[in-house]
Amino acid sequence: MAGRPKKEDSRDNQYRVRLNDDENEMLTYVSQMTEKAKSEVFRQALTELYHKTKLAEAMQDFAGESEEYDEHEPIWEDEHVSLRRTIDCPYCGHTHMMDFTDDSVDTSYERSMGAEILHEFDLDECVCDQCGKLFSVKGYISEYPMGCYNHEEINVEPIDDVEEGE
Ligand SMILES: [Zn+2]
């Protein structure tokens, strides 16, 4: 690279990221569906998280400086992470669109950048639109800082319906 003129915004920094199979599958999927290079998917996700984190920091500062700030009164409409997910039937694989917003129990823990919010849900009586069988959806979606997706765990289990009989 010696002697090569350096461009203003050249990408000289390299970062190696290890992915597990699930993450690799997600990356491939997003890359294919959005027709973006895998590296571009990372850059875009980073930029989005950067802006959201800056917003969360600004809200922290505002809350700390303002005497009139009421933590129960949002500065502007709180923008939470989406709790909508696609859930596949564990029997037939039919894809359902689910929104856990109304079914989640939220708990929050104070951390350095404000609260981490845990959205937990435990749905026992989901009925498949296609095969009519019952299944449960349990898990949580963690939001930290506010408005930023952190991590999640969602388990879909079949429920043996003895009353239906087969
Ligand atoms: Zn089904």
Coordinates of N, CA, C and O in Angstrom, one line a residue, residues 26-165:
M26 N -28.6 -15.3 9.2 CA -29.3 -14.0 9.2 C -28.6 -13.1 8.2 O -29.2 -12.4 7.5
L27 N -27.3 -13.1 8.3 CA -26.5 -12.2 7.4 C -26.7 -12.5 6.0 O -27.0 -11.6 5.1
T28 N -26.7 -13.8 5.6 CA -26.9 -14.2 4.3 C -28.3 -13.9 3.8 O -28.5 -13.4 2.7
Y29 N -29.3 -14.1 4.7 CA -30.7 -13.8 4.3 C -30.9 -12.3 4.1 O -31.4 -11.9 3.0
V30 N -30.4 -11.4 5.0 CA -30.5 -10.0 4.8 C -29.8 -9.5 3.5 O -30.3 -8.7 2.8
S31 N -28.6 -10.0 3.3 CA -27.8 -9.7 2.2 C -28.6 -10.0 0.9 O -28.6 -9.2 0.0
Q32 N -29.1 -11.2 0.8 CA -29.9 -11.6 -0.4 C -31.1 -10.8 -0.6 O -31.4 -10.3 -1.7
M33 N -31.9 -10.7 0.5 CA -33.2 -10.0 0.4 C -33.1 -8.5 0.0 O -33.9 -8.0 -0.6
T34 N -32.1 -7.9 0.6 CA -31.9 -6.4 0.4 C -31.0 -6.1 -0.8 O -30.8 -5.0 -1.1
E35 N -30.4 -7.2 -1.3 CA -29.4 -7.1 -2.4 C -28.2 -6.1 -2.0 O -27.8 -5.3 -2.8
K36 N -27.8 -6.3 -0.8 CA -26.6 -5.5 -0.3 C -25.5 -6.5 0.0 O -25.8 -7.6 0.4
A37 N -24.3 -6.0 -0.2 CA -23.1 -6.8 0.2 C -23.2 -7.1 1.7 O -23.7 -6.2 2.4
K38 N -22.6 -8.2 2.1 CA -22.6 -8.5 3.6 C -21.9 -7.4 4.4 O -22.3 -7.1 5.5
S39 N -20.8 -6.9 3.8 CA -20.1 -5.8 4.5 C -21.0 -4.6 4.7 O -21.0 -3.9 5.7
E40 N -21.8 -4.3 3.7 CA -22.7 -3.2 3.7 C -23.8 -3.4 4.7 O -24.3 -2.4 5.4
V41 N -24.3 -4.6 4.9 CA -25.3 -4.9 5.9 C -24.7 -4.5 7.3 O -25.4 -3.9 8.1
F42 N -23.5 -4.9 7.6 CA -22.8 -4.6 8.8 C -22.7 -3.0 9.0 O -23.0 -2.5 10.1
R43 N -22.3 -2.4 8.0 CA -22.1 -0.9 8.1 C -23.4 -0.2 8.3 O -23.5 0.7 9.1
Q44 N -24.4 -0.7 7.7 CA -25.8 -0.1 7.8 C -26.3 -0.3 9.2 O -26.8 0.6 9.9
A45 N -26.2 -1.5 9.7 CA -26.6 -1.8 11.1 C -25.9 -1.0 12.1 O -26.4 -0.5 13.1
L46 N -24.6 -0.8 11.9 CA -23.7 -0.1 12.8 C -24.2 1.4 12.8 O -24.3 2.0 13.9
T47 N -24.4 2.0 11.6 CA -24.8 3.4 11.5 C -26.2 3.6 12.2 O -26.3 4.6 13.0
E48 N -27.1 2.6 12.1 CA -28.4 2.8 12.7 C -28.2 2.7 14.2 O -28.8 3.5 15.0
L49 N -27.4 1.8 14.7 CA -27.2 1.7 16.2 C -26.5 2.9 16.7 O -26.8 3.3 17.8
Y50 N -25.6 3.4 15.9 CA -24.9 4.6 16.3 C -25.8 5.8 16.6 O -25.8 6.4 17.6
H51 N -26.7 6.0 15.6 CA -27.6 7.2 15.7 C -28.6 7.0 16.9 O -28.9 7.9 17.6
K52 N -29.0 5.7 17.1 CA -29.9 5.5 18.2 C -29.2 5.6 19.5 O -29.8 6.1 20.5
T53 N -28.0 5.2 19.6 CA -27.2 5.4 20.9 C -27.0 6.8 21.2 O -27.1 7.3 22.3
K54 N -26.7 7.6 20.1 CA -26.5 9.1 20.3 C -27.8 9.7 20.8 O -27.7 10.6 21.7
L55 N -28.9 9.3 20.3 CA -30.2 9.8 20.8 C -30.4 9.4 22.2 O -30.8 10.3 23.0
A56 N -30.1 8.2 22.6 CA -30.3 7.8 24.0 C -29.4 8.6 24.9 O -29.8 8.9 26.0
E57 N -28.2 8.9 24.5 CA -27.2 9.6 25.3 C -27.7 11.1 25.5 O -27.7 11.6 26.6
A58 N -28.2 11.7 24.4 CA -28.8 13.0 24.5 C -29.9 13.1 25.4 O -30.1 14.1 26.2
M59 N -30.8 12.0 25.4 CA -31.9 12.0 26.3 C -31.5 11.9 27.8 O -32.0 12.5 28.7
Q60 N -30.4 11.1 28.0 CA -29.8 11.0 29.3 C -29.3 12.3 29.8 O -29.6 12.7 30.9
D61 N -28.6 13.0 29.0 CA -28.1 14.4 29.3 C -29.2 15.3 29.7 O -29.2 16.1 30.6
F62 N -30.2 15.3 28.8 CA -31.3 16.2 29.0 C -32.0 15.9 30.4 O -32.3 16.8 31.1
A63 N -32.2 14.6 30.6 CA -32.9 14.2 31.9 C -32.0 14.6 33.1 O -32.6 15.0 34.1
G64 N -30.7 14.6 33.0 CA -29.8 14.9 34.1 C -29.8 16.4 34.3 O -29.7 16.9 35.5
E65 N -29.9 17.3 33.3 CA -29.8 18.7 33.4 C -31.1 19.4 33.8 O -31.1 20.4 34.5
S66 N -32.1 18.9 33.3 CA -33.4 19.6 33.5 C -34.1 19.2 34.8 O -34.3 18.1 35.1
E67 N -34.3 20.3 35.6 CA -35.0 20.1 36.9 C -36.4 19.7 36.7 O -37.0 19.1 37.6
E68 N -37.0 20.2 35.6 CA -38.4 20.0 35.4 C -38.7 18.6 34.7 O -39.8 18.2 34.5
Y69 N -37.6 17.9 34.5 CA -37.8 16.7 33.8 C -38.5 15.7 34.7 O -38.1 15.4 35.8
D70 N -39.5 15.1 34.1 CA -40.2 14.0 34.8 C -40.0 12.7 34.1 O -40.4 12.6 32.9
E71 N -39.4 11.8 34.7 CA -39.0 10.6 34.0 C -40.2 9.8 33.5 O -40.1 8.9 32.6
H72 N -41.4 10.1 34.1 CA -42.6 9.4 33.6 C -43.2 10.1 32.4 O -44.1 9.6 31.8
E73 N -42.7 11.3 32.1 CA -43.2 12.1 31.0 C -42.2 12.1 29.9 O -41.1 12.7 30.0
P74 N -42.5 11.4 28.8 CA -41.5 11.3 27.7 C -41.2 12.7 27.1 O -42.0 13.5 27.0
I75 N -39.9 12.9 26.8 CA -39.5 14.1 26.1 C -40.1 14.3 24.8 O -40.7 15.3 24.4
W76 N -40.1 13.2 24.1 CA -40.9 13.1 22.9 C -41.4 11.7 22.9 O -41.0 10.9 23.7
E77 N -42.2 11.4 22.0 CA -42.8 10.0 21.9 C -41.7 9.0 22.0 O -40.8 8.9 21.2
D78 N -41.7 8.2 23.1 CA -40.7 7.2 23.2 C -40.8 6.2 22.1 O -41.9 5.7 21.8
E79 N -39.6 5.9 21.5 CA -39.6 5.0 20.4 C -39.0 3.7 20.9 O -37.8 3.7 21.1
H80 N -39.8 2.7 21.1 CA -39.3 1.4 21.5 C -39.0 0.5 20.4 O -39.4 0.8 19.2
V81 N -38.2 -0.5 20.6 CA -37.9 -1.5 19.6 C -39.2 -2.2 19.2 O -40.1 -2.3 20.0
S82 N -39.2 -2.7 18.0 CA -40.4 -3.4 17.5 C -40.5 -4.8 18.2 O -39.5 -5.5 18.4
L83 N -41.7 -5.2 18.6 CA -41.9 -6.5 19.2 C -42.7 -7.4 18.3 O -43.3 -8.3 18.7
R84 N -42.6 -7.0 17.0 CA -43.3 -7.8 16.0 C -42.3 -8.8 15.4 O -41.1 -8.5 15.2
R85 N -42.7 -10.1 15.3 CA -41.8 -11.1 14.8 C -42.6 -12.1 14.0 O -43.8 -12.2 14.1
T86 N -41.9 -12.8 13.1 CA -42.5 -13.9 12.4 C -42.3 -15.1 13.2 O -41.2 -15.4 13.6
I87 N -43.3 -15.9 13.4 CA -43.2 -17.1 14.2 C -43.8 -18.3 13.3 O -44.9 -18.2 12.8
D88 N -42.9 -19.3 13.2 CA -43.3 -20.4 12.4 C -44.0 -21.5 13.2 O -43.5 -21.8 14.3
C89 N -45.1 -22.0 12.7 CA -45.8 -23.1 13.4 C -44.8 -24.3 13.6 O -44.2 -24.7 12.6
P90 N -44.7 -24.9 14.8 CA -43.8 -26.0 15.0 C -44.3 -27.3 14.4 O -43.5 -28.3 14.3
Y91 N -45.5 -27.3 13.9 CA -46.0 -28.6 13.3 C -45.9 -28.5 11.8 O -45.3 -29.4 11.2
C92 N -46.4 -27.4 11.2 CA -46.5 -27.4 9.7 C -45.6 -26.3 9.1 O -45.4 -26.2 7.9
G93 N -45.0 -25.5 9.9 CA -44.1 -24.4 9.4 C -44.7 -23.2 8.9 O -44.1 -22.3 8.4
H94 N -46.1 -23.1 9.0 CA -46.8 -21.9 8.5 C -46.3 -20.7 9.3 O -46.2 -20.7 10.5
T95 N -46.0 -19.6 8.5 CA -45.5 -18.4 9.1 C -46.6 -17.4 9.6 O -47.5 -17.1 8.8
H96 N -46.5 -17.1 10.9 CA -47.5 -16.1 11.5 C -46.8 -14.8 11.8 O -45.6 -14.8 12.2
M97 N -47.5 -13.7 11.6 CA -47.0 -12.4 12.0 C -47.5 -12.2 13.4 O -48.8 -12.2 13.6
M98 N -46.7 -12.0 14.4 CA -47.1 -11.8 15.8 C -46.5 -10.5 16.3 O -45.4 -10.1 16.0
D99 N -47.4 -9.8 17.1 CA -46.9 -8.6 17.8 C -47.1 -8.8 19.3 O -48.2 -9.0 19.8
F100 N -45.9 -8.8 20.0 CA -46.0 -9.1 21.4 C -46.2 -7.8 22.3 O -46.2 -7.9 23.5
T101 N -46.5 -6.7 21.6 CA -46.6 -5.4 22.4 C -47.6 -5.5 23.5 O -47.4 -5.1 24.6
D102 N -48.8 -6.0 23.2 CA -49.9 -6.1 24.2 C -49.8 -7.3 25.1 O -50.5 -7.3 26.1
D103 N -48.9 -8.2 24.8 CA -48.8 -9.4 25.6 C -47.5 -9.5 26.4 O -47.3 -10.5 27.1
S104 N -46.7 -8.4 26.4 CA -45.5 -8.5 27.1 C -45.5 -7.8 28.4 O -46.2 -6.8 28.6
V105 N -44.8 -8.4 29.4 CA -44.6 -7.8 30.7 C -43.2 -7.1 30.7 O -42.2 -7.7 30.4
D106 N -43.2 -5.8 30.9 CA -41.9 -5.1 30.8 C -41.3 -4.8 32.2 O -42.0 -4.3 33.1
T107 N -40.1 -5.1 32.3 CA -39.3 -4.7 33.5 C -38.1 -4.0 33.1 O -37.6 -4.2 32.0
S108 N -37.7 -3.0 33.9 CA -36.5 -2.2 33.5 C -35.4 -2.2 34.6 O -35.7 -2.3 35.8
Y109 N -34.2 -2.1 34.2 CA -33.1 -2.1 35.1 C -32.2 -0.9 34.7 O -31.9 -0.7 33.5
E110 N -31.8 -0.1 35.7 CA -31.0 1.0 35.4 C -29.6 0.6 35.1 O -29.0 -0.2 35.8
R111 N -29.1 1.2 34.0 CA -27.7 0.9 33.6 C -27.1 2.3 33.2 O -27.7 3.3 33.4
S112 N -25.8 2.3 32.8 CA -25.1 3.5 32.5 C -25.8 4.4 31.5 O -25.7 5.6 31.6
M113 N -26.4 3.8 30.5 CA -27.1 4.6 29.5 C -28.6 4.6 29.7 O -29.3 4.5 28.7
G114 N -29.0 4.6 30.9 CA -30.5 4.6 31.1 C -31.0 3.2 31.4 O -30.2 2.3 31.7
A115 N -32.2 3.0 31.2 CA -32.8 1.7 31.5 C -32.7 0.7 30.4 O -32.8 1.0 29.2
E116 N -32.4 -0.6 30.9 CA -32.5 -1.7 29.9 C -33.9 -2.2 30.2 O -34.3 -2.4 31.3
I117 N -34.7 -2.3 29.1 CA -36.1 -2.8 29.3 C -36.2 -4.2 28.7 O -35.8 -4.5 27.6
L118 N -36.7 -5.1 29.6 CA -36.9 -6.5 29.2 C -38.4 -6.7 28.9 O -39.2 -6.5 29.8
H119 N -38.7 -7.0 27.6 CA -40.1 -7.3 27.3 C -40.2 -8.8 27.3 O -39.7 -9.5 26.4
E120 N -41.0 -9.3 28.3 CA -41.1 -10.8 28.4 C -42.6 -11.2 28.0 O -43.5 -10.5 28.3
F121 N -42.7 -12.3 27.3 CA -44.0 -12.8 27.0 C -44.1 -14.3 27.1 O -43.1 -15.0 27.0
D122 N -45.3 -14.8 27.3 CA -45.5 -16.2 27.6 C -46.9 -16.5 27.1 O -47.9 -16.4 27.8
L123 N -47.0 -16.9 25.8 CA -48.3 -17.1 25.2 C -48.5 -18.6 25.1 O -47.7 -19.3 24.4
D124 N -49.5 -19.1 25.7 CA -49.8 -20.6 25.8 C -50.7 -21.1 24.8 O -50.8 -22.3 24.5
E125 N -51.6 -20.2 24.2 CA -52.6 -20.7 23.4 C -52.6 -20.2 22.0 O -53.6 -19.6 21.5
C126 N -51.5 -20.3 21.3 CA -51.5 -19.8 19.9 C -52.0 -20.9 19.1 O -51.7 -22.1 19.2
V127 N -52.9 -20.6 18.1 CA -53.5 -21.5 17.2 C -53.0 -21.3 15.8 O -53.0 -20.2 15.3
C128 N -52.4 -22.3 15.2 CA -51.9 -22.2 13.8 C -53.1 -21.9 12.9 O -54.1 -22.5 12.9
D129 N -52.9 -20.9 12.0 CA -53.9 -20.5 11.0 C -54.1 -21.6 10.0 O -55.1 -21.6 9.3
Q130 N -53.1 -22.4 9.8 CA -53.1 -23.4 8.7 C -53.6 -24.7 9.2 O -54.5 -25.3 8.7
C131 N -52.9 -25.3 10.3 CA -53.2 -26.6 10.7 C -54.1 -26.7 11.9 O -54.6 -27.7 12.3
G132 N -54.3 -25.5 12.6 CA -55.2 -25.4 13.7 C -54.7 -26.0 15.0 O -55.4 -26.1 16.0
K133 N -53.4 -26.4 15.0 CA -52.9 -27.0 16.3 C -52.3 -25.9 17.2 O -52.0 -24.8 16.8
L134 N -52.3 -26.3 18.5 CA -51.8 -25.3 19.5 C -50.3 -25.3 19.7 O -49.7 -26.4 19.7
F135 N -49.8 -24.2 19.9 CA -48.4 -24.1 20.3 C -48.2 -22.9 21.2 O -49.0 -22.0 21.4
S136 N -47.0 -22.9 21.9 CA -46.7 -21.8 22.9 C -45.5 -21.0 22.3 O -44.7 -21.6 21.6
V137 N -45.5 -19.8 22.7 CA -44.4 -18.9 22.3 C -44.0 -18.2 23.6 O -44.8 -17.4 24.2
K138 N -42.8 -18.4 24.0 CA -42.3 -17.8 25.2 C -40.9 -17.2 25.0 O -40.1 -17.8 24.2
G139 N -40.6 -16.1 25.7 CA -39.3 -15.6 25.5 C -39.2 -14.1 25.9 O -40.1 -13.6 26.6
Y140 N -38.2 -13.5 25.5 CA -38.0 -12.1 25.8 C -37.3 -11.3 24.7 O -36.6 -12.0 23.9
I141 N -37.5 -10.0 24.7 CA -36.7 -9.2 23.8 C -36.2 -8.1 24.7 O -36.9 -7.4 25.4
S142 N -34.9 -7.9 24.6 CA -34.2 -6.9 25.5 C -33.9 -5.7 24.7 O -33.4 -5.7 23.6
E143 N -34.2 -4.5 25.3 CA -34.0 -3.2 24.7 C -33.0 -2.4 25.5 O -33.3 -2.1 26.7
Y144 N -31.9 -2.0 24.9 CA -30.9 -1.2 25.6 C -29.9 -0.7 24.6 O -29.3 -1.5 23.9
P145 N -29.5 0.7 24.7 CA -30.3 1.7 25.4 C -31.7 1.8 24.8 O -32.0 1.2 23.8
M146 N -32.5 2.7 25.4 CA -33.9 2.9 24.9 C -34.0 3.1 23.4 O -33.2 3.9 22.8
G147 N -34.8 2.3 22.8 CA -35.0 2.4 21.3 C -34.1 1.5 20.5 O -34.2 1.4 19.3
C148 N -33.1 0.8 21.2 CA -32.1 0.0 20.5 C -32.4 -1.5 20.9 O -32.5 -1.9 22.0
Y149 N -32.4 -2.3 19.9 CA -32.5 -3.7 20.0 C -31.2 -4.2 20.7 O -30.1 -3.8 20.3
N150 N -31.4 -5.0 21.7 CA -30.2 -5.6 22.4 C -30.0 -7.1 22.1 O -29.1 -7.4 21.3
H151 N -30.9 -7.9 22.7 CA -30.8 -9.3 22.3 C -32.2 -9.9 22.6 O -33.0 -9.3 23.2
E152 N -32.4 -11.2 22.2 CA -33.7 -11.8 22.4 C -33.5 -13.3 22.5 O -32.5 -13.9 22.1
E153 N -34.5 -13.9 23.1 CA -34.6 -15.4 23.0 C -36.1 -15.7 22.9 O -36.9 -15.3 23.7
I154 N -36.5 -16.4 21.9 CA -37.9 -16.8 21.7 C -38.0 -18.2 21.4 O -37.3 -18.8 20.5
N155 N -38.8 -18.9 22.2 CA -38.9 -20.4 22.0 C -40.3 -20.7 21.6 O -41.3 -20.3 22.3
V156 N -40.5 -21.5 20.6 CA -41.8 -21.9 20.1 C -41.9 -23.4 20.3 O -41.0 -24.2 19.8
E157 N -42.9 -23.8 21.1 CA -43.0 -25.3 21.4 C -44.4 -25.8 21.1 O -45.4 -25.1 21.3
P158 N -44.5 -27.0 20.5 CA -45.8 -27.6 20.3 C -46.4 -28.0 21.6 O -45.8 -28.3 22.6
I159 N -47.8 -27.8 21.6 CA -48.5 -28.3 22.8 C -49.4 -29.4 22.4 O -50.2 -29.3 21.5
D160 N -49.2 -30.6 23.0 CA -50.0 -31.7 22.6 C -51.4 -31.5 23.1 O -51.7 -31.4 24.3
D161 N -52.3 -31.5 22.2 CA -53.7 -31.2 22.5 C -54.4 -32.5 22.7 O -54.9 -33.2 21.7
V162 N -54.6 -33.0 24.0 CA -55.2 -34.3 24.2 C -56.7 -34.3 23.9 O -57.2 -35.3 23.5
E163 N -57.3 -33.1 24.1 CA -58.8 -33.1 23.9 C -59.2 -33.2 22.4 O -60.3 -33.8 22.1
E164 N -58.3 -32.8 21.5 CA -58.6 -32.9 20.1 C -58.7 -34.4 19.7 O -59.5 -34.8 18.9
G165 N -57.8 -35.2 20.3 CA -57.7 -36.6 19.9 C -57.3 -36.8 18.5 O -57.6 -36.0 17.6

